[in-house]
Amino acid sequence: MINLEILFLGENALTGSLPNNLCNLTKLTILELFSNQLSGHIPREIGRMMNLEILSLSYNTLTGPIPNSIRNLTKVTVIDLMFNQLSGHIPPEIGRLTRLARFQASINNLSGDLPSGICGRGQLQYFTVSGNNLVGPFPTSLLSCRSLVRVRLEGNQLEGDISEMGVHPNLVYIGISSNRPFGQLSDGWGECCNLTTLRASNKNITGFIPQSIGQLSRLQILDVSSNKLEGQIPPEIDGLSALFNLSLGNNLLQGGIPQEIGTIKELEYLDLSSNNLSGSIHGSIEHCSKLRTLKLSHNHLNGSIPIELGMLVNLQDLFDLSDNSFEGKIPSQLGSLSMLENLNLSNNALNGSIPSSFQSLISLLSMDVSYNKLEGPVPRSVFFEDAPTEWFLHNNQLCGVVKGLPSCEITQSHGQHKNYKVVLLAIIPDPITLVLITTVVTLLRYKRKKYSAESGNDLEQTKLFTIWNFDGQDLYKKIVDSTENFGDSHCIGTGGSGSVYRAELPSGEIFAVKKIHLMEDDESFDHEIDALIHIRHRNIVKLFGYCSTPQGRFLVYEYMDRGSLAESLKNKESIAELDWIRRLNIINDVSHALSYMHHDCFAPIVHRDISSSNILLDLEFRACISDFGIAKILSADDSNCTRLAGTKGYLAPELAYSTRVTEKCDIYSFGVLTLELFMGHHPGDFLSSMPDKSTSLKDLLDIRIPLPAAEVRSKVFKVIAFAVRCIEPNPSRCPTMQQAIKVFTAAGGPDNHVDHLHTGIVIPACWS
């Protein structure tokens, strides 16, 4: 086929080696064989293909060197060799390819130096060689290359002075961590106005953090940890409005934590550990309401622990204040951090007792309070009963349920506490059984108020975060009153098992309350509770509590302002806001939630009713999965069979002849949901007429908004191509949600050499 110009065989299951006579296709301009199982060497005859513009061999198991004959590909713009087992040097002749815009060879076994002239012609945009064994200096041509868009050099042994680096007006991502750079961060980095990620950890960068860094309004990740940076954290950091990961740990930074950090509202990961920081932390980090990880250990911070830290209810991975000089009592408000898994307050000067509210920390996996001045009983719970003694050693007089601690008599104050608990339960009427689960105390948090010193004192006085002040009768009455006894005017949605109401309490807090239709529908009620008490994820709707009475039962959820995705897709006024970037983000949110449910829970959880009606959106278009009424926790000990359930049009075909439930049920529904999101309507009618036929991407896009710009077309194409794989009629051929995340994460920037809009996508025969 000597006249062939394009050969695209990517994402198949091809095996064997690359045949030498493939290189006889001298008119070929595009050769894409990525994501197969190809092995062997890259033929040196590839140099004959002098018209080649795109060469993609990534995600195979190719071995051997990159042939020097690649220098003959003078028209090539893209060379993608990532995720193979290639060895040897990168041919220096690569630097002579004057049109080369993208060179990707990450995750191989390459060694030797980088080509000195890699960006000598000023055309290089993407250069990724992370995860190899490369040594030698950073090429001067690379350090000064102004055309760069994405650079990944992590995980090699490259070295050199980076002081002159930073003048890259088009740069979006740079990673040089785990190499041997030295020098200082120049003020020039402030000119990288498009930069979203800067990773330069693990070596010998010195000097100060430049004030100009605050000009990077698009920066999302700043990781310069494990260097020798000194001076103070510049207050100009408040200009990093998009930042969600700030890693400055293990440096020589001094001074206090600037209050300006509190203005970075998107911050989720903050690591300032192992520095020389001092002073109080009041007025800074407690305003970062989205924090999931907080590491302040090994500093000289002092003062009391702010009670406002109890408002950081999204803290999950780690809360570490260890090895500082904090004093005073541990705030009882920290008991509201119900998602927190690891807490470390060791090696401080804290006194008083461990708050009884810590019984509410139901997600804890570890808690270290050793080397303080604590005394009194350890709260009674299963977690503390099984806790290691080491977590409590070297205090004044801790005692109680922890094995290895001395037993202690119940003090008078503790006895009064116990009596108060009895009185509280007695005031709740017998017919009402209010069960507090997961994050029940957050029902009473006032997250939308601005906290002045006066309101902080009020919080301390009323102890809103302690579980013993939770008045179930009062809350029940407020919910019924705010919905006018579940009146139609407050109803915001109706499903198979219940109706959802908007409840605005006198405090100003707004919740979504799902009232179960049938009193006898115990199974749906119990399923939803059983599933949600085991899962906590930012893209799964939060269940705050539930109530059961003879008059009815309801569940209390976080309120998602924009309602369901189905409503947004139908609403002509809101459809313009659902641009392609937001649709990509929505489907990414859903994929992460499903991957968590399928792969990261204590046991896999299958939702069984993934549909656009059960995907909720908040004001920022964050997507959350809701309605777990028919969810099933899978077990290796049972058959996982159940009755047919779900929403018509989203059910996997295998459920028509088998009631065996697996994660593949959700994956099929996810594929349908993805197509619906990008088409703007349910794809049933379209797909039923297209089995085993090819259609272009353009025919699968919502015609109500403009076509995607060039920089997002390839991403949209990869997501939709993956969705088509999800609706395969044979479940064994369907991908996993872990694979979805890899595909979506790998979806790169624009590829001007592929017409994605008119690229064919074959629809499987699953609807015929």
Coordinates of N, CA and C in Angstrom, one line a residue, residues 99-225:
R99 N 11.6 20.9 12.7 CA 10.2 21.1 12.9 C 9.7 20.4 14.1
L100 N 10.5 19.7 14.9 CA 10.1 19.0 16.0 C 9.4 19.9 17.1
A101 N 8.2 19.6 17.4 CA 7.4 20.4 18.4 C 7.1 19.6 19.6
R102 N 7.1 18.2 19.5 CA 6.8 17.4 20.6 C 7.7 16.2 20.6
F103 N 8.4 16.0 21.7 CA 9.2 14.8 21.9 C 8.8 14.2 23.3
Q104 N 8.3 13.0 23.4 CA 7.8 12.4 24.6 C 8.4 11.0 24.7
A105 N 9.2 10.8 25.7 CA 9.9 9.5 25.9 C 9.9 9.1 27.4
S106 N 8.9 9.6 28.2 CA 8.9 9.3 29.6 C 8.7 7.8 29.9
I107 N 9.1 7.3 31.1 CA 8.9 6.0 31.5 C 9.5 5.0 30.5
N108 N 10.9 5.0 30.4 CA 11.6 4.1 29.6 C 12.9 3.8 30.4
N109 N 13.9 3.2 29.8 CA 15.2 3.0 30.4 C 16.3 3.7 29.8
L110 N 16.0 4.9 29.3 CA 17.0 5.7 28.5 C 18.1 6.2 29.5
S111 N 19.3 6.4 28.9 CA 20.4 6.8 29.8 C 21.2 7.8 29.0
G112 N 22.3 8.3 29.6 CA 23.2 9.3 28.8 C 22.7 10.7 29.0
D113 N 23.3 11.6 28.2 CA 23.0 13.0 28.2 C 21.8 13.3 27.4
L114 N 21.2 14.5 27.6 CA 20.2 15.1 26.7 C 20.9 15.7 25.6
P115 N 20.3 15.6 24.4 CA 20.9 16.3 23.2 C 21.1 17.8 23.5
S116 N 22.3 18.3 23.2 CA 22.6 19.7 23.5 C 21.8 20.7 22.7
G117 N 21.4 20.3 21.5 CA 20.6 21.3 20.7 C 19.1 21.0 20.6
I118 N 18.6 20.4 21.7 CA 17.2 19.9 21.7 C 16.2 21.0 21.3
C119 N 16.5 22.3 21.7 CA 15.6 23.4 21.3 C 16.3 24.5 20.6
G120 N 17.4 24.0 19.9 CA 18.2 25.0 19.2 C 17.4 25.8 18.1
R121 N 16.3 25.2 17.5 CA 15.6 25.9 16.5 C 14.4 26.7 17.0
G122 N 14.2 26.6 18.4 CA 13.1 27.4 18.9 C 11.7 26.9 18.6
Q123 N 11.5 25.6 18.2 CA 10.2 25.1 17.8 C 9.6 24.2 18.9
L124 N 10.5 23.7 19.8 CA 10.0 22.6 20.7 C 9.0 23.2 21.7
Q125 N 7.9 22.4 21.8 CA 6.8 22.8 22.8 C 6.7 21.8 23.9
Y126 N 6.7 20.6 23.6 CA 6.5 19.5 24.6 C 7.7 18.6 24.6
F127 N 8.3 18.6 25.8 CA 9.5 17.7 26.0 C 9.4 17.0 27.3
T128 N 9.1 15.7 27.3 CA 8.9 14.9 28.5 C 9.7 13.7 28.4
V129 N 10.7 13.6 29.4 CA 11.5 12.4 29.4 C 11.7 11.9 30.9
S130 N 10.6 12.1 31.7 CA 10.7 11.8 33.1 C 10.7 10.2 33.3
G131 N 11.3 9.8 34.4 CA 11.3 8.4 34.7 C 12.3 7.6 33.9
N132 N 13.5 8.1 33.6 CA 14.5 7.4 32.9 C 15.8 7.4 33.8
N133 N 16.9 7.2 33.1 CA 18.2 7.2 33.9 C 19.2 8.2 33.2
L134 N 18.6 9.3 32.9 CA 19.4 10.4 32.2 C 20.3 11.1 33.1
V135 N 21.5 11.5 32.6 CA 22.5 12.2 33.5 C 23.0 13.4 32.7
G136 N 24.0 14.1 33.3 CA 24.6 15.2 32.6 C 23.8 16.5 32.8
P137 N 24.2 17.5 32.1 CA 23.7 18.9 32.4 C 22.3 19.1 31.7
F138 N 21.6 20.1 32.2 CA 20.4 20.6 31.5 C 21.0 21.4 30.3
P139 N 20.5 21.0 29.1 CA 21.0 21.7 27.9 C 20.7 23.2 28.0
T140 N 21.6 24.0 27.6 CA 21.4 25.5 27.6 C 20.3 25.9 26.7
S141 N 20.2 25.2 25.6 CA 19.1 25.5 24.6 C 17.7 25.2 25.3
L142 N 17.6 24.2 26.2 CA 16.4 24.0 26.9 C 16.1 25.0 27.9
L143 N 17.1 25.4 28.7 CA 16.8 26.3 29.8 C 16.4 27.7 29.3
S144 N 16.7 28.0 28.1 CA 16.4 29.4 27.5 C 15.3 29.3 26.4
C145 N 14.7 28.1 26.3 CA 13.8 27.9 25.2 C 12.4 28.6 25.5
R146 N 12.0 29.6 24.6 CA 10.8 30.4 24.9 C 9.6 29.7 24.3
S147 N 9.7 28.7 23.5 CA 8.6 28.1 22.9 C 8.0 27.0 23.7
L148 N 8.6 26.6 24.8 CA 8.2 25.5 25.6 C 6.8 25.7 26.2
V149 N 6.0 24.6 26.2 CA 4.7 24.6 26.8 C 4.6 23.6 27.9
R150 N 5.2 22.4 27.8 CA 5.2 21.4 28.8 C 6.5 20.7 28.9
V151 N 7.1 20.7 30.0 CA 8.4 20.0 30.2 C 8.4 19.1 31.5
R152 N 8.8 17.9 31.3 CA 8.8 16.9 32.4 C 10.1 16.2 32.3
L153 N 10.9 16.5 33.4 CA 12.3 15.9 33.5 C 12.4 15.1 34.8
E154 N 11.3 14.9 35.5 CA 11.4 14.3 36.9 C 12.0 12.9 36.8
G155 N 12.6 12.5 38.0 CA 13.1 11.2 38.2 C 14.3 10.8 37.3
N156 N 15.2 11.7 37.1 CA 16.5 11.4 36.4 C 17.6 11.9 37.3
Q157 N 18.8 12.1 36.7 CA 20.0 12.6 37.5 C 20.6 13.7 36.7
L158 N 19.8 14.6 36.2 CA 20.2 15.7 35.4 C 20.6 16.8 36.4
E159 N 21.6 17.6 36.0 CA 22.1 18.7 37.0 C 22.4 19.9 36.2
G160 N 22.5 21.0 37.0 CA 22.9 22.3 36.4 C 22.2 23.5 37.1
D161 N 22.7 24.6 36.8 CA 22.2 25.9 37.4 C 20.9 26.3 36.7
I162 N 19.9 26.5 37.5 CA 18.6 26.9 36.9 C 18.3 28.4 37.1
S163 N 19.3 29.2 37.5 CA 19.0 30.5 37.9 C 18.5 31.4 36.8
E164 N 18.9 31.0 35.5 CA 18.5 31.8 34.4 C 17.2 31.3 33.8
M165 N 16.6 30.2 34.4 CA 15.4 29.6 33.8 C 14.2 30.4 34.3
G166 N 13.2 30.4 33.5 CA 11.9 31.1 33.9 C 11.3 32.0 32.9
V167 N 12.0 32.3 31.9 CA 11.4 33.2 30.8 C 10.8 32.4 29.7
H168 N 9.6 31.8 30.0 CA 9.0 30.9 29.1 C 7.5 31.4 29.0
P169 N 7.2 32.3 28.1 CA 5.9 32.9 28.1 C 4.7 31.9 27.8
N170 N 5.1 30.8 27.2 CA 4.0 29.8 26.8 C 3.9 28.6 27.8
L171 N 4.8 28.6 28.7 CA 5.0 27.4 29.6 C 3.7 27.2 30.4
V172 N 3.2 26.0 30.4 CA 2.0 25.6 31.2 C 2.5 24.6 32.4
Y173 N 3.4 23.7 32.1 CA 3.8 22.7 33.1 C 5.3 22.5 33.1
I174 N 5.9 22.5 34.2 CA 7.3 22.2 34.3 C 7.6 21.3 35.5
G175 N 8.2 20.2 35.3 CA 8.6 19.3 36.5 C 10.1 18.9 36.4
I176 N 10.9 19.3 37.3 CA 12.3 19.0 37.3 C 12.7 18.3 38.7
S177 N 11.7 17.8 39.4 CA 11.9 17.2 40.7 C 12.8 16.0 40.6
S178 N 13.4 15.6 41.7 CA 14.2 14.4 41.7 C 15.3 14.3 40.7
N179 N 15.9 15.5 40.5 CA 17.1 15.6 39.7 C 18.2 16.3 40.6
R180 N 19.1 17.0 40.0 CA 20.2 17.7 40.8 C 20.3 19.1 40.3
P181 N 19.3 19.9 40.3 CA 19.4 21.3 39.9 C 20.0 22.1 41.1
F182 N 20.6 23.2 40.8 CA 21.0 24.1 41.9 C 20.8 25.5 41.3
G183 N 21.2 26.5 42.2 CA 20.9 27.9 41.8 C 19.7 28.4 42.5
Q184 N 19.2 29.5 42.0 CA 18.0 30.2 42.6 C 16.8 30.3 41.7
L185 N 15.7 30.5 42.3 CA 14.5 30.8 41.5 C 14.5 32.2 41.1
S186 N 14.5 32.5 39.8 CA 14.7 33.9 39.4 C 13.3 34.6 39.4
D187 N 13.4 35.9 39.3 CA 12.2 36.7 39.2 C 11.5 36.5 37.8
G188 N 12.2 35.9 36.9 CA 11.7 35.7 35.6 C 10.5 34.7 35.6
W189 N 10.3 33.9 36.6 CA 9.2 33.0 36.7 C 7.9 33.8 36.7
G190 N 7.9 35.0 37.2 CA 6.7 35.8 37.2 C 6.1 36.1 35.8
E191 N 7.0 35.9 34.8 CA 6.6 36.2 33.4 C 5.9 35.0 32.8
C192 N 5.9 33.9 33.4 CA 5.3 32.7 32.9 C 3.8 32.7 33.2
C193 N 3.1 33.6 32.5 CA 1.7 33.9 32.9 C 0.7 32.8 32.7
N194 N 1.1 31.8 31.9 CA 0.2 30.6 31.6 C 0.6 29.4 32.5
L195 N 1.5 29.5 33.4 CA 2.0 28.4 34.2 C 0.9 27.9 35.1
T196 N 0.7 26.6 35.1 CA -0.2 26.0 36.0 C 0.5 25.1 37.0
T197 N 1.7 24.5 36.7 CA 2.4 23.6 37.6 C 3.9 23.9 37.6
L198 N 4.4 24.0 38.7 CA 5.9 24.2 38.9 C 6.3 23.2 40.0
R199 N 7.0 22.1 39.6 CA 7.5 21.1 40.5 C 9.1 21.1 40.4
A200 N 9.7 21.5 41.5 CA 11.2 21.5 41.6 C 11.6 21.1 43.0
S201 N 11.3 19.9 43.4 CA 11.6 19.5 44.8 C 12.8 18.6 44.8
N202 N 13.3 18.3 46.0 CA 14.3 17.3 46.3 C 15.7 17.6 46.0
K203 N 16.1 18.8 45.9 CA 17.6 19.0 45.7 C 18.1 20.3 46.3
N204 N 18.9 21.1 45.6 CA 19.7 22.1 46.2 C 19.4 23.5 45.7
I205 N 18.2 23.8 45.5 CA 17.8 25.2 45.1 C 17.9 26.1 46.4
T206 N 18.5 27.2 46.2 CA 18.8 28.1 47.3 C 18.1 29.5 47.1
G207 N 18.4 30.4 48.0 CA 17.8 31.8 47.8 C 16.4 31.9 48.4
F208 N 15.7 32.9 47.9 CA 14.4 33.2 48.4 C 13.3 32.8 47.4
I209 N 12.1 32.7 47.9 CA 11.0 32.6 47.0 C 10.7 33.9 46.4
P210 N 10.8 34.1 45.0 CA 10.7 35.5 44.5 C 9.2 36.0 44.6
Q211 N 9.2 37.3 44.9 CA 7.9 37.9 45.1 C 7.0 37.9 43.8
S212 N 7.7 37.8 42.7 CA 7.0 37.8 41.4 C 6.2 36.5 41.2
I213 N 6.4 35.5 42.0 CA 5.6 34.3 41.9 C 4.1 34.6 42.1
G214 N 3.8 35.7 42.8 CA 2.4 36.1 43.1 C 1.7 36.5 41.8
Q215 N 2.4 36.7 40.7 CA 1.8 37.1 39.5 C 1.2 36.0 38.7
L216 N 1.4 34.7 39.2 CA 1.0 33.6 38.4 C -0.4 33.2 38.8
S217 N -1.4 33.9 38.3 CA -2.8 33.7 38.7 C -3.4 32.4 38.3
R218 N -2.7 31.7 37.3 CA -3.2 30.4 36.9 C -2.5 29.2 37.5
L219 N -1.5 29.5 38.4 CA -0.7 28.5 39.0 C -1.6 27.6 39.9
Q220 N -1.6 26.3 39.7 CA -2.4 25.4 40.6 C -1.5 24.5 41.5
I221 N -0.3 24.2 41.1 CA 0.6 23.4 41.9 C 2.0 24.1 42.0
L222 N 2.4 24.4 43.2 CA 3.7 25.0 43.4 C 4.4 24.0 44.4
D223 N 5.4 23.3 44.0 CA 6.1 22.3 44.8 C 7.6 22.6 44.7
V224 N 8.2 23.3 45.7 CA 9.6 23.5 45.8 C 10.1 22.9 47.1
S225 N 9.5 21.9 47.6 CA 9.9 21.3 48.8 C 11.2 20.6 48.8

